PDB file of C-alpha atoms in Angstrom:
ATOM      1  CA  UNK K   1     113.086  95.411  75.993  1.00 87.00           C
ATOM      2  CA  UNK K   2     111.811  97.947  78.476  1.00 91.00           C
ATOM      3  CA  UNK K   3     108.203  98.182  79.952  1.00 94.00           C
ATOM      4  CA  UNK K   4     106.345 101.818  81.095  1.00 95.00           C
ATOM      5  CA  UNK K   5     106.129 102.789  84.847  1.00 95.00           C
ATOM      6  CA  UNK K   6     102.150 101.835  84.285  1.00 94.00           C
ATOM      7  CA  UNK K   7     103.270  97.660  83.778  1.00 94.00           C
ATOM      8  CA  UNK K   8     105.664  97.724  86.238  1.00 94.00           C
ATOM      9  CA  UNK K   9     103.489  98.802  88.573  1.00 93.00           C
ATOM     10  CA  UNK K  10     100.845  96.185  87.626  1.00 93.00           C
ATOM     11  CA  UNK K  11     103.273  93.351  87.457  1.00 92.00           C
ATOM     12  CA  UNK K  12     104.649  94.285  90.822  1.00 92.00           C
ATOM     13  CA  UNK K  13     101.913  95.672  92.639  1.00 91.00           C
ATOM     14  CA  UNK K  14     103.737  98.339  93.724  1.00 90.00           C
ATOM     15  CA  UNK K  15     101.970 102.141  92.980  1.00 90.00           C
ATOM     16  CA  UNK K  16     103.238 104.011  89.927  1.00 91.00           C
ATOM     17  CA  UNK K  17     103.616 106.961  93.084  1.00 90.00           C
ATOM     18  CA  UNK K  18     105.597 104.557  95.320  1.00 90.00           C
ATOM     19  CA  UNK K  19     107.920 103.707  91.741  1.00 93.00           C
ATOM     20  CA  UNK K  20     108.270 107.675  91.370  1.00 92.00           C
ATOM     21  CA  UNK K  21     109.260 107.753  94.702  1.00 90.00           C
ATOM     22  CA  UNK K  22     112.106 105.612  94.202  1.00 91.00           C
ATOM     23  CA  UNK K  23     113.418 107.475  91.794  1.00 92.00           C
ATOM     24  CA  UNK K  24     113.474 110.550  93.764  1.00 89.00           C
ATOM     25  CA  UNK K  25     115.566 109.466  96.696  1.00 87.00           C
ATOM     26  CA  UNK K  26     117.787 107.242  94.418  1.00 89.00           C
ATOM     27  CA  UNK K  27     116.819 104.337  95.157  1.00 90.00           C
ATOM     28  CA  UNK K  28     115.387 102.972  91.407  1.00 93.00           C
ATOM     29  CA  UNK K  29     116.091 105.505  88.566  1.00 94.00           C
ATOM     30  CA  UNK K  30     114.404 104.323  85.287  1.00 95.00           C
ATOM     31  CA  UNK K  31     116.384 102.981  82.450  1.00 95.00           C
ATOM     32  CA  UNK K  32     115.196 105.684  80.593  1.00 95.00           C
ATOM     33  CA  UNK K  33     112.266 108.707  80.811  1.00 94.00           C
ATOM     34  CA  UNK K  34     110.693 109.157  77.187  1.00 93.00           C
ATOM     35  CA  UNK K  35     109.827 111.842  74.932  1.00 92.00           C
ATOM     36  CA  UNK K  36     106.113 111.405  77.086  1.00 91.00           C
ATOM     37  CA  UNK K  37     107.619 111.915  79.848  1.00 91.00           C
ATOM     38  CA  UNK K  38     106.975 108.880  81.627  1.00 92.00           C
ATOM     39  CA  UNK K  39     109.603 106.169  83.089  1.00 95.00           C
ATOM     40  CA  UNK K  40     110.437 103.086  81.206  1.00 96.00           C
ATOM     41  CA  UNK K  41     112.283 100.208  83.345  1.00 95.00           C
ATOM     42  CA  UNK K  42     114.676  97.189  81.921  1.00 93.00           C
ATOM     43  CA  UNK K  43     115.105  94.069  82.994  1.00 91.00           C
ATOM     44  CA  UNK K  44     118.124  95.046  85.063  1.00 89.00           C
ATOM     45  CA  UNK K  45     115.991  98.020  87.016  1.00 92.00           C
ATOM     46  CA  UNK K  46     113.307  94.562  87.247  1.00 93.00           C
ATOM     47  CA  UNK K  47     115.889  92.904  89.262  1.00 90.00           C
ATOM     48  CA  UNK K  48     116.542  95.725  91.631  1.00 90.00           C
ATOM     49  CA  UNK K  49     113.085  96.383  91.868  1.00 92.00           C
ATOM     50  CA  UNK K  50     112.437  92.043  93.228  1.00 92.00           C
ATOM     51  CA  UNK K  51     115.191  93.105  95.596  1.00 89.00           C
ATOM     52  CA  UNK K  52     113.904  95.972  97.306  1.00 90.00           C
ATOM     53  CA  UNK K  53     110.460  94.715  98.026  1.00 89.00           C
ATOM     54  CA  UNK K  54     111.942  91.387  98.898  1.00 88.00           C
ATOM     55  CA  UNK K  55     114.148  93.675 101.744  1.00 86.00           C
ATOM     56  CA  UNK K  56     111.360  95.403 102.678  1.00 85.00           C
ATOM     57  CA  UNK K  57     109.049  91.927 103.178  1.00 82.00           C
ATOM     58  CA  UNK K  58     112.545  91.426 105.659  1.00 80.00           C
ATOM     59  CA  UNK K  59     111.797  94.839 107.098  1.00 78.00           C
ATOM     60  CA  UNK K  60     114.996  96.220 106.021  1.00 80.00           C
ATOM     61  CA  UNK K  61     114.307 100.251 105.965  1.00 80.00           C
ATOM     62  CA  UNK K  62     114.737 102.404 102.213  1.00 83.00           C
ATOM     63  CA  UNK K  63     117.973 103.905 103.797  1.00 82.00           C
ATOM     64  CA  UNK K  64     119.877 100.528 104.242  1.00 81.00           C
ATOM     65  CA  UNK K  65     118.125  98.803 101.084  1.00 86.00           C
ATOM     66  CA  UNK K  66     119.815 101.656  98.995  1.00 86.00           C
ATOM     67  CA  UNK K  67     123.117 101.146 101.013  1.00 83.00           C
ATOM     68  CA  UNK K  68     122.762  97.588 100.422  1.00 84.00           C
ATOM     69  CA  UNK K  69     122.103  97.775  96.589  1.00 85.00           C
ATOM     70  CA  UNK K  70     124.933  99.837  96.053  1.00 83.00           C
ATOM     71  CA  UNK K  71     127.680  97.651  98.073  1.00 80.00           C
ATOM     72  CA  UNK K  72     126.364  94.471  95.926  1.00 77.00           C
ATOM     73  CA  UNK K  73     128.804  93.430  92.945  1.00 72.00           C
ATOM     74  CA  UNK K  74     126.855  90.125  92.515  1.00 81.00           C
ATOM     75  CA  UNK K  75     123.830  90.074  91.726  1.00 78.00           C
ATOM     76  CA  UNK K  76     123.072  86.335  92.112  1.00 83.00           C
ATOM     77  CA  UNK K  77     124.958  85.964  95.447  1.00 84.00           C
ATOM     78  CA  UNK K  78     123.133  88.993  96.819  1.00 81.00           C
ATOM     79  CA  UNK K  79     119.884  86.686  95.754  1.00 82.00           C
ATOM     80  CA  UNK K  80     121.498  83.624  97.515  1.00 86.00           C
ATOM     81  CA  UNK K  81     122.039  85.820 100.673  1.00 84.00           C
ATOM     82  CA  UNK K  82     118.107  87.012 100.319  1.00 82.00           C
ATOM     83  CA  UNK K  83     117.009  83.608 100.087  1.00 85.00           C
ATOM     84  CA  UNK K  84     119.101  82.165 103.273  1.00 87.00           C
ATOM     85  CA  UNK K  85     117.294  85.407 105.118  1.00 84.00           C
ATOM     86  CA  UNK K  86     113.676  84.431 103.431  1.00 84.00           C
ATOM     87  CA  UNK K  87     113.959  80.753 104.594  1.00 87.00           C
ATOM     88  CA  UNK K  88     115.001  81.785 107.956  1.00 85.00           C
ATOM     89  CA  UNK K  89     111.727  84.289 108.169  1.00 81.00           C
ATOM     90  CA  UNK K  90     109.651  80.977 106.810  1.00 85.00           C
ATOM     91  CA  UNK K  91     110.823  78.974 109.688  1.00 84.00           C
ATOM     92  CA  UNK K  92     110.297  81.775 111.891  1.00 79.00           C
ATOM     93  CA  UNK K  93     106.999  82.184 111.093  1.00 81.00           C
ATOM     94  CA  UNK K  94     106.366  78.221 110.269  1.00 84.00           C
ATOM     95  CA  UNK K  95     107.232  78.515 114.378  1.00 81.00           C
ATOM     96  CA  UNK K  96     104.602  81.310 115.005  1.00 79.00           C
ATOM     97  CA  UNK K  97     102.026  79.291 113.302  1.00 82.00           C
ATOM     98  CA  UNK K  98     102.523  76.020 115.172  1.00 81.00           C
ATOM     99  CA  UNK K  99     102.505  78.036 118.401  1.00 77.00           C
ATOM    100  CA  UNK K 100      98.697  79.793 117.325  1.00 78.00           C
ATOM    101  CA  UNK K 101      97.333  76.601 116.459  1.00 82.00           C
ATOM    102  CA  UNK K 102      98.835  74.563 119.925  1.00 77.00           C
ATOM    103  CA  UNK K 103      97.055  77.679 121.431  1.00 74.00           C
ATOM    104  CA  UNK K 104      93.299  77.179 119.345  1.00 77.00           C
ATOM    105  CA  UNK K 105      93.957  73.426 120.089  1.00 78.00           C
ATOM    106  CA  UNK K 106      94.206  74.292 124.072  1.00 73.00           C
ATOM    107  CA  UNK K 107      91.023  76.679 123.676  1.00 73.00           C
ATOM    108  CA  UNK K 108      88.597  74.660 121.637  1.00 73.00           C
ATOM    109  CA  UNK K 109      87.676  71.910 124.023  1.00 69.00           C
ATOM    110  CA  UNK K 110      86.604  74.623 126.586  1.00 62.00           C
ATOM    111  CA  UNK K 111      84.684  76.457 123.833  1.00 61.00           C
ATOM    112  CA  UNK K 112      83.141  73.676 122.645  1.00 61.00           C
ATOM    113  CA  UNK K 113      81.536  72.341 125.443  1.00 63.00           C
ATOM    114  CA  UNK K 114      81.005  76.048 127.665  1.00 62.00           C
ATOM    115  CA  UNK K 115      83.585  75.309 129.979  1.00 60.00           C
ATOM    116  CA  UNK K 116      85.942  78.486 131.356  1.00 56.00           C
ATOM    117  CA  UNK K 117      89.325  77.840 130.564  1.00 53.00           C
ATOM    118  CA  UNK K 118      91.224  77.754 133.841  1.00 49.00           C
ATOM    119  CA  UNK K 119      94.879  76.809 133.015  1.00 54.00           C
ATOM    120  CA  UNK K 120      97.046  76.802 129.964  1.00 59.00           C
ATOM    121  CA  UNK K 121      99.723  74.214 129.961  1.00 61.00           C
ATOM    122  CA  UNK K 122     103.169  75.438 129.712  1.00 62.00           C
ATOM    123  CA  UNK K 123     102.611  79.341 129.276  1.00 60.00           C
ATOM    124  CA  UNK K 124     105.762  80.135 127.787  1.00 58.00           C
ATOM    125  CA  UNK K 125     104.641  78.336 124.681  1.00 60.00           C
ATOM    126  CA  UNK K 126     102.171  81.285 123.987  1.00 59.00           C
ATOM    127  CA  UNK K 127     105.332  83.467 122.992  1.00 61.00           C
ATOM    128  CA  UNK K 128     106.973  81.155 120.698  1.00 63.00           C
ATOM    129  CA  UNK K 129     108.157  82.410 117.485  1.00 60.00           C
ATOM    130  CA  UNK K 130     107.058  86.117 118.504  1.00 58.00           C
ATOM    131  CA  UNK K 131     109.558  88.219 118.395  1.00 58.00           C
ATOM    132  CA  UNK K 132     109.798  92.242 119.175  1.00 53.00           C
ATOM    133  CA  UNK K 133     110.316  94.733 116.368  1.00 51.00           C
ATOM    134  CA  UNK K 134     113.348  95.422 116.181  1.00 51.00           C
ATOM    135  CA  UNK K 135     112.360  99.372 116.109  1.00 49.00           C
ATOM    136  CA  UNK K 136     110.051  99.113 118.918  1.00 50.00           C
ATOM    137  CA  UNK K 137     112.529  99.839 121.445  1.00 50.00           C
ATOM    138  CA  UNK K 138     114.148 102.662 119.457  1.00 52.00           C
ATOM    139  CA  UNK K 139     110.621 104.236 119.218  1.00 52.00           C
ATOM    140  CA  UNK K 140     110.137 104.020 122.216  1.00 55.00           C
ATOM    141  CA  UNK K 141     113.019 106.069 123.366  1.00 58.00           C
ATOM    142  CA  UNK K 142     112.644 108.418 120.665  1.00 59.00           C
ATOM    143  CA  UNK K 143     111.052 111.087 122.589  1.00 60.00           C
ATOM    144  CA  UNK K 144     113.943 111.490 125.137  1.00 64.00           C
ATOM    145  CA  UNK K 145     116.439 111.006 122.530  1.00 61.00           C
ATOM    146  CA  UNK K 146     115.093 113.997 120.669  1.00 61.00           C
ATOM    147  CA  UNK K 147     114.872 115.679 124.186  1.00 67.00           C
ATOM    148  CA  UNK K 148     118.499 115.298 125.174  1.00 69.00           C
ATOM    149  CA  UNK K 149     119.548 116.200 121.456  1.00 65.00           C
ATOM    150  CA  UNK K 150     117.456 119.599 121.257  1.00 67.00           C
ATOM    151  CA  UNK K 151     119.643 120.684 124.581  1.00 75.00           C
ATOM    152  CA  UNK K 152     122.780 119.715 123.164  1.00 74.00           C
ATOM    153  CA  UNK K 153     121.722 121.743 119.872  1.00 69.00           C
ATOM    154  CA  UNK K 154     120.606 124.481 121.930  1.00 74.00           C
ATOM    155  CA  UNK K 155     124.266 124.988 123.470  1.00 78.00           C
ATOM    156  CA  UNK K 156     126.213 124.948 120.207  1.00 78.00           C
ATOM    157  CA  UNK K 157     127.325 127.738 118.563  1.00 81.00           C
ATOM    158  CA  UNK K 158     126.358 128.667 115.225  1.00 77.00           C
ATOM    159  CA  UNK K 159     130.378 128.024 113.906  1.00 78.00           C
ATOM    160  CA  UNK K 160     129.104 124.376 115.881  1.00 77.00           C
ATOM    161  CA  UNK K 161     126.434 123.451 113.672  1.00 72.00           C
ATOM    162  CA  UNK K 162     128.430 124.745 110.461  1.00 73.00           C
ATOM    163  CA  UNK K 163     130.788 122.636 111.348  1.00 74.00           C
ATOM    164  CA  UNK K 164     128.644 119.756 112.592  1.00 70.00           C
ATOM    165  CA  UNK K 165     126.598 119.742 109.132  1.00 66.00           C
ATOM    166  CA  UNK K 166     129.924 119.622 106.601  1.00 69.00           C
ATOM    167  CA  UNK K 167     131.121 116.679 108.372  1.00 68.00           C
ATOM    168  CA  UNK K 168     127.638 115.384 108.415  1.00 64.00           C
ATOM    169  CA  UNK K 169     127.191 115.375 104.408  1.00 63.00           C
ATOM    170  CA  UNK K 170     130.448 114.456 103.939  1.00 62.00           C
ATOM    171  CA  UNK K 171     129.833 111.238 104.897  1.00 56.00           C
ATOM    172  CA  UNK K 172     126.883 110.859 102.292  1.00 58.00           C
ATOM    173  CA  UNK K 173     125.905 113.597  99.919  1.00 64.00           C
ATOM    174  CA  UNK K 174     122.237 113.890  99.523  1.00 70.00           C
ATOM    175  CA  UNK K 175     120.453 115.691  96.929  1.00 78.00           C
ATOM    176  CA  UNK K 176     117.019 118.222  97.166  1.00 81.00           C
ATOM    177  CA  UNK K 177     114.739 115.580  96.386  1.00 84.00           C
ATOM    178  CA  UNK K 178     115.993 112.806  98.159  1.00 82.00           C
ATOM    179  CA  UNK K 179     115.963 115.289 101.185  1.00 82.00           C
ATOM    180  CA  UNK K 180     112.921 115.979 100.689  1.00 87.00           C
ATOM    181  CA  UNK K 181     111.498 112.847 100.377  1.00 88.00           C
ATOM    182  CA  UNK K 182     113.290 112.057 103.892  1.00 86.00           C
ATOM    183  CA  UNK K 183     110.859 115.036 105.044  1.00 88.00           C
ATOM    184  CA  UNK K 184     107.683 113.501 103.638  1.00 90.00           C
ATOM    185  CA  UNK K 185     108.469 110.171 105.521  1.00 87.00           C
ATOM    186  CA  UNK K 186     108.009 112.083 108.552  1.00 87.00           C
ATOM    187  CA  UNK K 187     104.251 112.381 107.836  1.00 88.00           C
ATOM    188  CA  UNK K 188     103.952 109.375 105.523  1.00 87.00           C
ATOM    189  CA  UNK K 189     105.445 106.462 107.285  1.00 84.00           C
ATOM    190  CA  UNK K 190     103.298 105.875 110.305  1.00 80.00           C
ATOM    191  CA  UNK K 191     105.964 104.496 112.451  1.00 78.00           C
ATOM    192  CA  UNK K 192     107.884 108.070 112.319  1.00 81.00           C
ATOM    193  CA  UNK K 193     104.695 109.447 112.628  1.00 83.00           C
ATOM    194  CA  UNK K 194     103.976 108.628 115.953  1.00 81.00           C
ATOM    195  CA  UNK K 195     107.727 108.827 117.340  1.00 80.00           C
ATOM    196  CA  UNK K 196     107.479 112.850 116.162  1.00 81.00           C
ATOM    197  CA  UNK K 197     104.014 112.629 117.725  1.00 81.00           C
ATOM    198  CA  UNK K 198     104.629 111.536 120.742  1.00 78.00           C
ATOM    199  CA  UNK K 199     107.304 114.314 121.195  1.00 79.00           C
ATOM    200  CA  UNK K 200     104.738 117.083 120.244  1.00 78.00           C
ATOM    201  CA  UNK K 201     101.647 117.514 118.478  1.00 83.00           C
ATOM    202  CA  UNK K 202     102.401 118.411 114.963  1.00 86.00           C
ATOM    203  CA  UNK K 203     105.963 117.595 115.109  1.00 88.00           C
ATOM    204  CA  UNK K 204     105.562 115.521 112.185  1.00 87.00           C
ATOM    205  CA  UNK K 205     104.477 118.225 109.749  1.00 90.00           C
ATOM    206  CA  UNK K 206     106.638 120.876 111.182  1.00 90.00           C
ATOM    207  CA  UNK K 207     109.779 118.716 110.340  1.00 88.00           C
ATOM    208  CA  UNK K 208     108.700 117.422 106.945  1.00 90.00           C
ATOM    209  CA  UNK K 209     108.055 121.704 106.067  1.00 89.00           C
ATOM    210  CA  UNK K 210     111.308 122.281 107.782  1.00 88.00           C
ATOM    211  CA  UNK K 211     113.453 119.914 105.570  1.00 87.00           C
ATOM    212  CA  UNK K 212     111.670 121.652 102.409  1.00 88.00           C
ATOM    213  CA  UNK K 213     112.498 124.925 103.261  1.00 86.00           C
ATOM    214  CA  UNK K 214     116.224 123.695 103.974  1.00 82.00           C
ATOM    215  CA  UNK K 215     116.780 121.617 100.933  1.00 82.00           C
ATOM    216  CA  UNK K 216     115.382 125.135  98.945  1.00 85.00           C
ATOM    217  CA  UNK K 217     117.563 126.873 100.433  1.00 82.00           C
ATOM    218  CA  UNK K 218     120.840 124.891 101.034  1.00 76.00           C
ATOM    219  CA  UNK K 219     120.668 121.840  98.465  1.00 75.00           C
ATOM    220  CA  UNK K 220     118.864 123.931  95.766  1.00 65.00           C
TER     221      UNK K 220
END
């Protein structure tokens, strides 16, 4: 049995346009595309689908869910190993909880009876169970990183680069589309956004129009 892009989307609540995305960079082709035109999805594509958005609820980026998917040879102990990480984000936020409420608990007395609060036992307790992003600190360095890279770029030779890029996509060879669809991430996800923001204004769109004119012309 196989269901149209229009179901999946409803069962999942994931966009038909977010589904078509996949698709693009790789990362869910359909079972099949009918004589309509549209995608059609089977229970295995189902199972990959539970997967990625249970990676991305982990915050686990497209890139490494796709590297992820395609290492897997079991399917139900690649489950067991997304469950042990789901528990693990339950107690983690079972923690943040408990530390919110100690925190309404220590402000309601003063509330309730117009007091200022002057003191809050044991500080430290406010942070409990809050922990960074994990790409806040790579964010934040973007901007120099970028810097330091543009003057290495600068000093390289042309026969450089060449050489640069063919051991680049040797590692990993990436098609137009899911090229492309690195380019509109640029402007679409609002974390990369604002690193290519904070670099220069209209960074973002410069780089997403960049990669489309390089996947025409190099990936075809």
């Amino acid at each position: 049995m196989d269901w149209p892009i229009s179901e999946v989307a409803r069962m999942s609540g994931v966009t038909a346009r977010t589904l078509r995305h996949y698709d693009e960079i790789g990362l869910l082709p359909p079972a099949r595309i009918g004589s309509n035109g549209h995608r059609y999805y089977e229970e295995h594509q189902l199972l990959l689908l539970q997967q990625i958005l249970v990676l991305r609820e982990l915050g686990v980026g497209l890139p490494e869910i796709g590297r992820v998917l395609a290492d897997q040879v079991d399917t139900v102990e690649a489950l067991r190993g997304h469950h042990r990480r789901l528990l693990a984000e339950r107690d983690r936020l079972d923690a943040l909880a408990g530390t919110v409420s100690r925190t309404i608990a220590e402000l309601e007395p003063s509330r309730k009876d117009g007091t200022p609060m002057t003191a809050i036992n044991r500080p430290e307790n406010l942070f409990e169970g809050i922990q960074p992003s994990p790409y806040e600190g790579n964010l934040r360095d973007f901007p120099a990183l970028a810097e330091e890279a543009g003057r290495r770029a600068a000093a390289m030779t042309p026969a450089e680069i060449d050489a640069q890029y063919r051991a680049l996509t040797s590692l990993y060879a990436v098609s137009a589309d899911e090229y492309r669809a690195v380019g509109r991430s640029c402007v679409e996800n609002e974390d990369w956004r604002a690193a290519y923001e904070a670099i220069a204004p209209g960074l973002a769109e410069y780089q997403r129009d960049a990669i489309e004119v390089y996947a025409a012309s190099r990936l075809g």
